[in-house]
Amino acid sequence: MPSHRAPSRRADKPARPTRSGWSSWRLLLPAVVVTALMVASLVLLPGDDQSGAVDQPTSAAAQEVAATHTPGVSRSDRRDAGRGLKARKARTLDNSAARRGVVVVQERHRQARIAARKAKQKAKRMRRMARIAAMEKTSSFRVGALNILGSQHTAGPGGYGPGTDRAAMAAGLVMSRGIDVITMSEVQDDQLAVLNNRMAGYSIWPQQTLGSNGQRLQIAWRASQFEMVDGGSVTFTFASQAIPMPWVRLRDLGTGAEFYVISIHTSAGRLQGERDAGTAIAINLMKELMASTGDPVIIGGDVNEHTKFFYNVCNATGFLAANGGGPGCSLPGGPLRVDWIMGGGGNGVSFSGYVQDGATLARISDHYMIHADVSVTSPGDTP
């Protein structure tokens, strides 16, 4: 018989999933999430196509870095790639150019220091030289004068031997007397050759450098004590011939003192006019030399006058003779010879120990060789 019972409310409600259905969804959910993530990565991450893609690293270093971080790469590959990176990082840079630049700069600094030190030393030397130059300086030596009697006089009366033999004896006498500076007159060519050969250690000037008759008057000095700084001559008349009157400027190698020496020989006999003219030329020369440097002047030779030459020179220059003289140009004590040595100028000239040496008579010359000790003082550069 049919039932009239009301339908059950449970029939109206949806059926609940069974326990077995829920379990299936729980298993599918992770797969769905993973799939979604993979799709998102394909959309967002760069792919193999070139549109909108970022360039892949192409350098060796970038490839090595990628090799160490790419999934699926074996440990050995990663280790090898890591070694490559470490080796590349440890590689030293080639900085030889920089080192060379440093060396160049250091060398320039060293050279600059050396140049500065040399400049300082040079400035010090210059100051010292200036102080020395400003000081007065004195030279002391023995000076002499000799007419050696020219070779042309050998054939005349008096019994003199050949001129060359007499020149050799004269050279020996000069050296034995310790004469440091000497003026010589009447020198002939053959005698000059002997003097050059026999006067060892002496320099002689002008030799034959002043032309015709230039050998007649010579000046000799000890080369170990003096050096020639300057030289020249003036022309005068001797026995109706024009000849040079030579002069030298000498420097004492030990003290630095400088002084002039003039060799003179004026005409003999009745040629008084020529003697006076020759003396006047010599006086002008003395004044010019003193005016040029302020250094002392010595003149020596055969002037063929016993008194007049002394008076003329002393009155004009204030020079005194090796054998004396005094205030007002008073004559030295006798005997007086025709050979004279006089000096003055600078900061003073003083003579002592004057000798009229008769060893030359009869055998060497018809003149005494005269000599004396002298001290000359040059003023230096002080105004």
Coordinates of C-alpha atoms in Angstrom, one line a residue:
M1 CA 0.0 0.0 0.0
P2 CA 1.5 3.4 -0.9
S3 CA 3.0 5.5 1.8
H4 CA 1.8 9.0 2.5
R5 CA 4.6 10.0 4.7
A6 CA 6.1 13.5 4.0
P7 CA 9.4 13.6 2.2
S8 CA 12.4 13.8 4.3
R9 CA 14.2 17.1 4.7
R10 CA 17.6 15.4 4.2
A11 CA 16.6 14.7 0.6
D12 CA 16.4 18.4 -0.1
K13 CA 20.0 19.1 1.1
P14 CA 22.9 18.5 -1.2
A15 CA 24.9 15.5 -0.5
R16 CA 28.1 16.0 1.4
P17 CA 31.1 14.8 -0.3
T18 CA 32.4 11.7 1.0
R19 CA 35.7 11.5 2.8
S20 CA 37.2 9.9 -0.2
G21 CA 36.3 12.9 -2.5
W22 CA 38.0 15.5 -0.2
S23 CA 41.1 13.5 -0.2
S24 CA 41.4 13.7 -3.9
W25 CA 41.2 17.6 -3.9
R26 CA 43.9 17.7 -1.3
L27 CA 46.2 15.8 -3.6
L28 CA 45.4 17.9 -6.7
L29 CA 45.9 21.3 -5.0
P30 CA 49.8 21.3 -4.9
A31 CA 49.9 20.2 -8.5
V32 CA 47.7 23.1 -9.5
V33 CA 49.9 25.6 -7.6
V34 CA 53.1 24.3 -9.1
T35 CA 51.5 24.4 -12.5
A36 CA 50.5 28.0 -12.0
L37 CA 54.0 29.0 -10.8
M38 CA 55.6 27.4 -13.9
V39 CA 53.2 29.2 -16.2
A40 CA 54.0 32.5 -14.4
S41 CA 57.7 31.8 -14.8
L42 CA 57.3 31.2 -18.5
V43 CA 55.5 34.4 -18.9
L44 CA 57.6 36.7 -16.7
L45 CA 61.1 35.2 -17.2
P46 CA 63.0 35.8 -20.5
G47 CA 62.8 33.1 -22.9
D48 CA 64.8 32.0 -26.0
D49 CA 63.2 34.5 -28.3
Q50 CA 65.0 37.8 -28.9
S51 CA 62.0 40.2 -28.5
G52 CA 62.3 42.1 -25.2
A53 CA 65.0 39.7 -24.0
V54 CA 68.1 40.8 -22.0
D55 CA 71.4 39.8 -23.6
Q56 CA 72.9 36.7 -22.1
P57 CA 76.4 37.1 -20.6
T58 CA 79.0 36.4 -23.2
S59 CA 82.4 37.1 -21.4
A60 CA 84.4 34.2 -20.1
A61 CA 84.1 35.5 -16.6
A62 CA 80.3 35.7 -16.9
Q63 CA 80.1 32.2 -18.3
E64 CA 82.2 30.9 -15.4
V65 CA 79.9 32.6 -12.9
A66 CA 76.9 31.1 -14.7
A67 CA 78.4 27.7 -14.6
T68 CA 78.8 27.9 -10.9
H69 CA 75.1 28.9 -10.3
T70 CA 73.3 27.0 -13.1
P71 CA 71.1 24.2 -11.7
G72 CA 72.0 20.7 -12.9
V73 CA 75.7 21.5 -13.3
S74 CA 77.8 18.8 -11.7
R75 CA 79.9 19.6 -8.7
S76 CA 83.1 18.9 -10.6
D77 CA 82.1 21.5 -13.3
R78 CA 81.3 24.0 -10.6
R79 CA 84.6 23.3 -8.9
D80 CA 86.5 23.8 -12.2
A81 CA 84.6 27.0 -12.9
G82 CA 85.4 28.2 -9.4
R83 CA 89.1 27.5 -9.9
G84 CA 89.0 29.6 -13.1
L85 CA 87.5 32.5 -11.2
K86 CA 90.0 32.3 -8.4
A87 CA 92.9 32.0 -10.9
R88 CA 91.6 35.1 -12.8
K89 CA 91.2 37.1 -9.6
A90 CA 94.8 36.2 -8.5
R91 CA 96.3 37.2 -11.8
T92 CA 98.8 40.1 -11.3
L93 CA 98.4 43.2 -13.4
D94 CA 101.1 44.3 -15.9
N95 CA 102.0 47.7 -14.3
S96 CA 105.6 47.9 -15.7
A97 CA 104.8 51.2 -17.4
A98 CA 103.7 52.6 -14.0
R99 CA 106.9 51.4 -12.4
R100 CA 109.0 53.0 -15.1
G101 CA 107.1 56.2 -14.6
V102 CA 107.9 56.0 -10.9
V103 CA 111.6 55.4 -11.6
V104 CA 111.7 58.4 -14.0
V105 CA 110.1 60.7 -11.4
Q106 CA 112.5 59.4 -8.7
E107 CA 115.5 59.9 -11.0
R108 CA 114.4 63.5 -11.8
H109 CA 114.1 64.2 -8.1
R110 CA 117.6 62.7 -7.5
Q111 CA 119.1 64.8 -10.3
A112 CA 117.3 67.9 -8.9
R113 CA 118.8 67.3 -5.5
I114 CA 122.3 66.8 -7.0
A115 CA 121.9 70.0 -9.1
A116 CA 120.8 71.9 -6.0
R117 CA 123.8 70.6 -4.0
K118 CA 126.2 71.5 -6.8
A119 CA 124.7 75.0 -7.1
K120 CA 125.1 75.5 -3.4
Q121 CA 128.7 74.3 -3.4
K122 CA 129.4 76.5 -6.4
A123 CA 127.9 79.5 -4.7
K124 CA 130.0 78.8 -1.7
R125 CA 133.1 78.6 -3.8
M126 CA 132.2 81.8 -5.6
R127 CA 131.7 83.6 -2.3
R128 CA 135.1 82.3 -1.0
M129 CA 136.8 83.4 -4.3
A130 CA 135.2 86.8 -4.0
R131 CA 136.5 87.2 -0.4
I132 CA 140.0 86.1 -1.5
A133 CA 139.9 88.4 -4.5
A134 CA 138.9 91.3 -2.4
M135 CA 141.9 90.8 -0.1
E136 CA 145.3 92.3 -0.8
K137 CA 147.9 89.7 -1.7
T138 CA 151.7 89.7 -1.4
S139 CA 154.4 88.0 -3.3
S140 CA 158.0 87.8 -2.2
F141 CA 160.8 86.7 -4.5
R142 CA 164.2 87.6 -5.9
V143 CA 164.4 89.8 -9.0
G144 CA 167.4 90.5 -11.2
A145 CA 168.6 92.3 -14.4
L146 CA 171.4 91.4 -16.7
N147 CA 172.8 92.6 -20.0
I148 CA 174.2 89.3 -21.3
L149 CA 176.3 91.0 -24.0
G150 CA 175.1 90.1 -27.5
S151 CA 177.0 87.6 -29.6
Q152 CA 178.0 90.3 -32.1
H153 CA 180.3 91.7 -29.5
T154 CA 182.3 88.5 -29.2
A155 CA 184.7 89.5 -32.0
G156 CA 185.5 92.9 -30.4
P157 CA 188.1 93.7 -27.8
G158 CA 187.8 92.5 -24.2
G159 CA 188.6 88.8 -24.5
Y160 CA 185.0 87.6 -24.3
G161 CA 184.2 84.1 -25.5
P162 CA 181.5 83.0 -28.0
G163 CA 178.1 84.4 -27.2
T164 CA 176.5 80.9 -26.8
D165 CA 179.2 79.9 -24.2
R166 CA 178.6 83.1 -22.3
A167 CA 174.8 82.6 -22.4
A168 CA 175.3 79.2 -20.9
M169 CA 177.3 80.6 -18.1
A170 CA 174.8 83.4 -17.5
A171 CA 172.0 80.8 -17.2
G172 CA 174.0 78.9 -14.6
L173 CA 174.7 82.1 -12.7
V174 CA 171.0 83.2 -12.6
M175 CA 170.0 79.8 -11.3
S176 CA 172.8 79.6 -8.7
R177 CA 171.9 83.0 -7.3
G178 CA 168.3 81.9 -6.7
I179 CA 166.8 84.6 -8.9
D180 CA 163.1 84.0 -9.6
V181 CA 162.4 86.8 -12.1
I182 CA 165.0 88.4 -14.3
T183 CA 165.0 90.9 -17.2
M184 CA 167.7 90.4 -19.9
S185 CA 168.9 92.6 -22.7
E186 CA 171.0 92.3 -25.9
V187 CA 169.8 88.8 -26.4
Q188 CA 170.6 87.3 -29.8
D189 CA 168.9 84.3 -31.5
D190 CA 171.7 81.9 -30.8
Q191 CA 171.9 83.0 -27.2
L192 CA 168.1 82.7 -26.8
A193 CA 168.3 79.0 -27.8
V194 CA 170.9 78.4 -25.1
L195 CA 168.9 80.2 -22.5
N196 CA 165.9 78.1 -23.3
N197 CA 167.9 74.9 -23.1
R198 CA 169.9 75.8 -19.9
M199 CA 167.4 77.6 -17.7
A200 CA 165.5 74.5 -16.6
G201 CA 162.3 75.3 -14.8
Y202 CA 162.0 78.9 -16.2
S203 CA 159.6 80.4 -18.7
I204 CA 160.9 83.0 -21.0
W205 CA 158.9 85.6 -22.9
P206 CA 158.5 87.0 -25.6
Q207 CA 161.0 84.7 -27.3
Q208 CA 160.6 85.6 -31.0
T209 CA 156.9 86.4 -31.0
L210 CA 157.3 90.2 -31.3
G211 CA 158.8 90.2 -34.8
S212 CA 162.0 91.8 -36.0
N213 CA 164.4 92.6 -33.1
G214 CA 161.8 91.2 -30.7
Q215 CA 164.3 88.8 -29.3
R216 CA 166.6 91.5 -27.9
L217 CA 164.7 92.0 -24.6
Q218 CA 163.5 89.0 -22.6
I219 CA 161.8 88.3 -19.3
A220 CA 162.3 85.0 -17.5
W221 CA 160.5 83.7 -14.4
R222 CA 160.4 80.5 -12.3
A223 CA 157.5 78.5 -13.7
S224 CA 156.9 76.6 -10.5
Q225 CA 156.2 80.0 -8.7
F226 CA 154.6 82.2 -11.3
E227 CA 152.3 82.0 -14.3
M228 CA 151.9 84.5 -17.1
V229 CA 148.5 86.2 -17.0
D230 CA 149.0 88.8 -19.8
G231 CA 151.7 90.3 -21.9
G232 CA 152.4 92.9 -24.5
S233 CA 154.9 95.5 -25.7
V234 CA 155.3 99.1 -26.8
T235 CA 157.6 100.3 -29.6
F236 CA 160.6 102.6 -28.9
T237 CA 163.8 103.6 -30.7
F238 CA 167.1 101.9 -29.8
A239 CA 170.2 102.8 -31.7
S240 CA 168.1 104.2 -34.5
Q241 CA 166.0 101.0 -34.7
A242 CA 162.4 100.5 -33.7
I243 CA 162.2 97.6 -31.3
P244 CA 159.5 96.3 -28.9
M245 CA 159.8 96.9 -25.1
P246 CA 158.0 93.8 -23.7
W247 CA 156.0 93.5 -20.5
V248 CA 154.3 90.6 -18.7
R249 CA 151.7 90.3 -16.0
L250 CA 152.6 87.5 -13.6
R251 CA 150.6 85.8 -10.9
D252 CA 152.1 84.2 -7.8
L253 CA 150.7 80.6 -7.8
G254 CA 150.9 80.4 -4.1
T255 CA 149.4 83.7 -3.0
G256 CA 147.5 84.9 -6.0
A257 CA 149.3 88.3 -6.0
E258 CA 149.7 89.8 -9.5
F259 CA 152.3 92.3 -10.7
Y260 CA 153.9 93.6 -14.0
V261 CA 157.5 93.3 -15.1
I262 CA 159.0 95.5 -17.9
S263 CA 162.3 94.8 -19.7
I264 CA 164.1 98.0 -20.9
H265 CA 167.3 98.8 -22.8
T266 CA 167.8 102.4 -23.9
S267 CA 170.3 103.7 -26.4
A268 CA 174.0 104.2 -25.4
G269 CA 176.6 106.9 -26.2
R270 CA 175.6 110.3 -27.5
L271 CA 172.0 109.3 -28.3
Q272 CA 170.6 111.2 -25.4
G273 CA 167.4 112.1 -27.2
E274 CA 166.7 108.5 -27.9
R275 CA 167.3 107.6 -24.2
D276 CA 165.0 110.3 -23.0
A277 CA 162.3 109.2 -25.5
G278 CA 162.7 105.6 -24.5
T279 CA 162.4 106.5 -20.8
A280 CA 159.3 108.6 -21.5
I281 CA 157.7 105.7 -23.3
A282 CA 158.5 103.4 -20.4
I283 CA 157.0 105.9 -17.8
N284 CA 153.8 106.1 -19.8
L285 CA 153.7 102.3 -20.0
M286 CA 154.1 102.0 -16.2
K287 CA 151.3 104.5 -15.6
E288 CA 149.0 102.7 -18.1
L289 CA 149.6 99.3 -16.5
M290 CA 149.0 100.6 -13.0
A291 CA 145.8 102.3 -14.1
S292 CA 144.4 99.2 -15.8
T293 CA 144.5 96.9 -12.7
G294 CA 146.1 98.8 -9.9
D295 CA 148.8 96.1 -9.6
P296 CA 152.5 96.9 -8.8
V297 CA 155.0 97.3 -11.6
I298 CA 158.7 96.4 -11.7
I299 CA 161.1 97.6 -14.4
G300 CA 164.6 96.5 -15.0
G301 CA 167.4 96.7 -17.5
D302 CA 170.4 98.6 -19.0
V303 CA 169.3 102.3 -19.3
N304 CA 172.9 103.6 -20.0
E305 CA 172.4 106.3 -17.3
H306 CA 173.8 106.5 -13.8
T307 CA 171.3 109.0 -12.4
K308 CA 168.9 110.6 -14.9
F309 CA 166.8 107.5 -15.4
F310 CA 166.2 107.2 -11.6
Y311 CA 165.2 110.9 -11.3
N312 CA 162.8 110.8 -14.3
V313 CA 161.0 107.6 -13.1
C314 CA 160.9 108.5 -9.5
N315 CA 159.5 112.0 -10.1
A316 CA 156.9 110.8 -12.6
T317 CA 155.7 107.7 -10.7
G318 CA 157.1 107.7 -7.2
F319 CA 158.9 104.4 -7.9
L320 CA 162.1 103.7 -5.9
A321 CA 165.1 101.6 -6.8
A322 CA 166.2 98.2 -5.6
N323 CA 169.4 99.8 -4.3
G324 CA 167.5 102.5 -2.3
G325 CA 166.4 106.1 -2.7
G326 CA 164.4 108.2 -0.3
P327 CA 162.0 111.1 0.1
G328 CA 162.1 113.7 -2.6
C329 CA 163.6 111.1 -4.9
S330 CA 167.0 111.3 -3.3
L331 CA 169.6 109.1 -5.0
P332 CA 170.5 105.7 -3.5
G333 CA 174.0 105.3 -2.1
G334 CA 176.8 104.5 -4.5
P335 CA 178.3 103.0 -6.5
L336 CA 175.7 103.6 -9.1
R337 CA 175.6 101.5 -12.3
V338 CA 173.8 102.0 -15.6
D339 CA 171.6 98.9 -14.8
W340 CA 168.6 99.7 -12.7
I341 CA 165.7 97.9 -11.0
M342 CA 162.8 100.1 -9.9
G343 CA 159.3 99.4 -8.7
G344 CA 156.2 100.8 -7.2
G345 CA 152.4 101.0 -7.4
G346 CA 149.8 98.7 -6.1
N347 CA 149.7 98.5 -2.3
G348 CA 153.5 98.7 -2.1
V349 CA 156.8 97.5 -3.4
S350 CA 159.8 97.1 -1.0
F351 CA 163.3 95.9 -1.8
S352 CA 166.1 94.5 0.3
G353 CA 169.4 92.7 0.0
Y354 CA 170.5 94.6 -3.2
V355 CA 173.6 93.1 -4.8
Q356 CA 175.9 94.2 -7.7
D357 CA 177.1 90.8 -8.7
G358 CA 180.6 91.0 -10.3
A359 CA 180.6 87.3 -11.2
T360 CA 179.5 88.2 -14.7
L361 CA 182.4 90.5 -15.4
A362 CA 185.2 89.5 -17.8
R363 CA 183.8 86.1 -18.7
I364 CA 180.0 86.6 -19.3
S365 CA 179.3 90.3 -19.9
D366 CA 180.6 93.8 -19.5
H367 CA 177.8 94.5 -17.0
Y368 CA 177.2 93.6 -13.5
M369 CA 174.2 91.4 -12.9
I370 CA 172.1 93.2 -10.2
H371 CA 169.5 91.4 -8.0
A372 CA 167.6 92.0 -4.8
D373 CA 164.8 90.5 -2.7
V374 CA 161.4 92.2 -3.3
S375 CA 157.9 92.1 -1.9
V376 CA 155.0 93.3 -4.0
T377 CA 151.4 93.7 -2.8
S378 CA 148.5 93.8 -5.1
P379 CA 145.4 95.5 -3.8
G380 CA 142.8 92.9 -4.7
D381 CA 139.3 93.8 -5.9
T382 CA 138.3 96.1 -3.0
P383 CA 137.4 99.5 -4.4

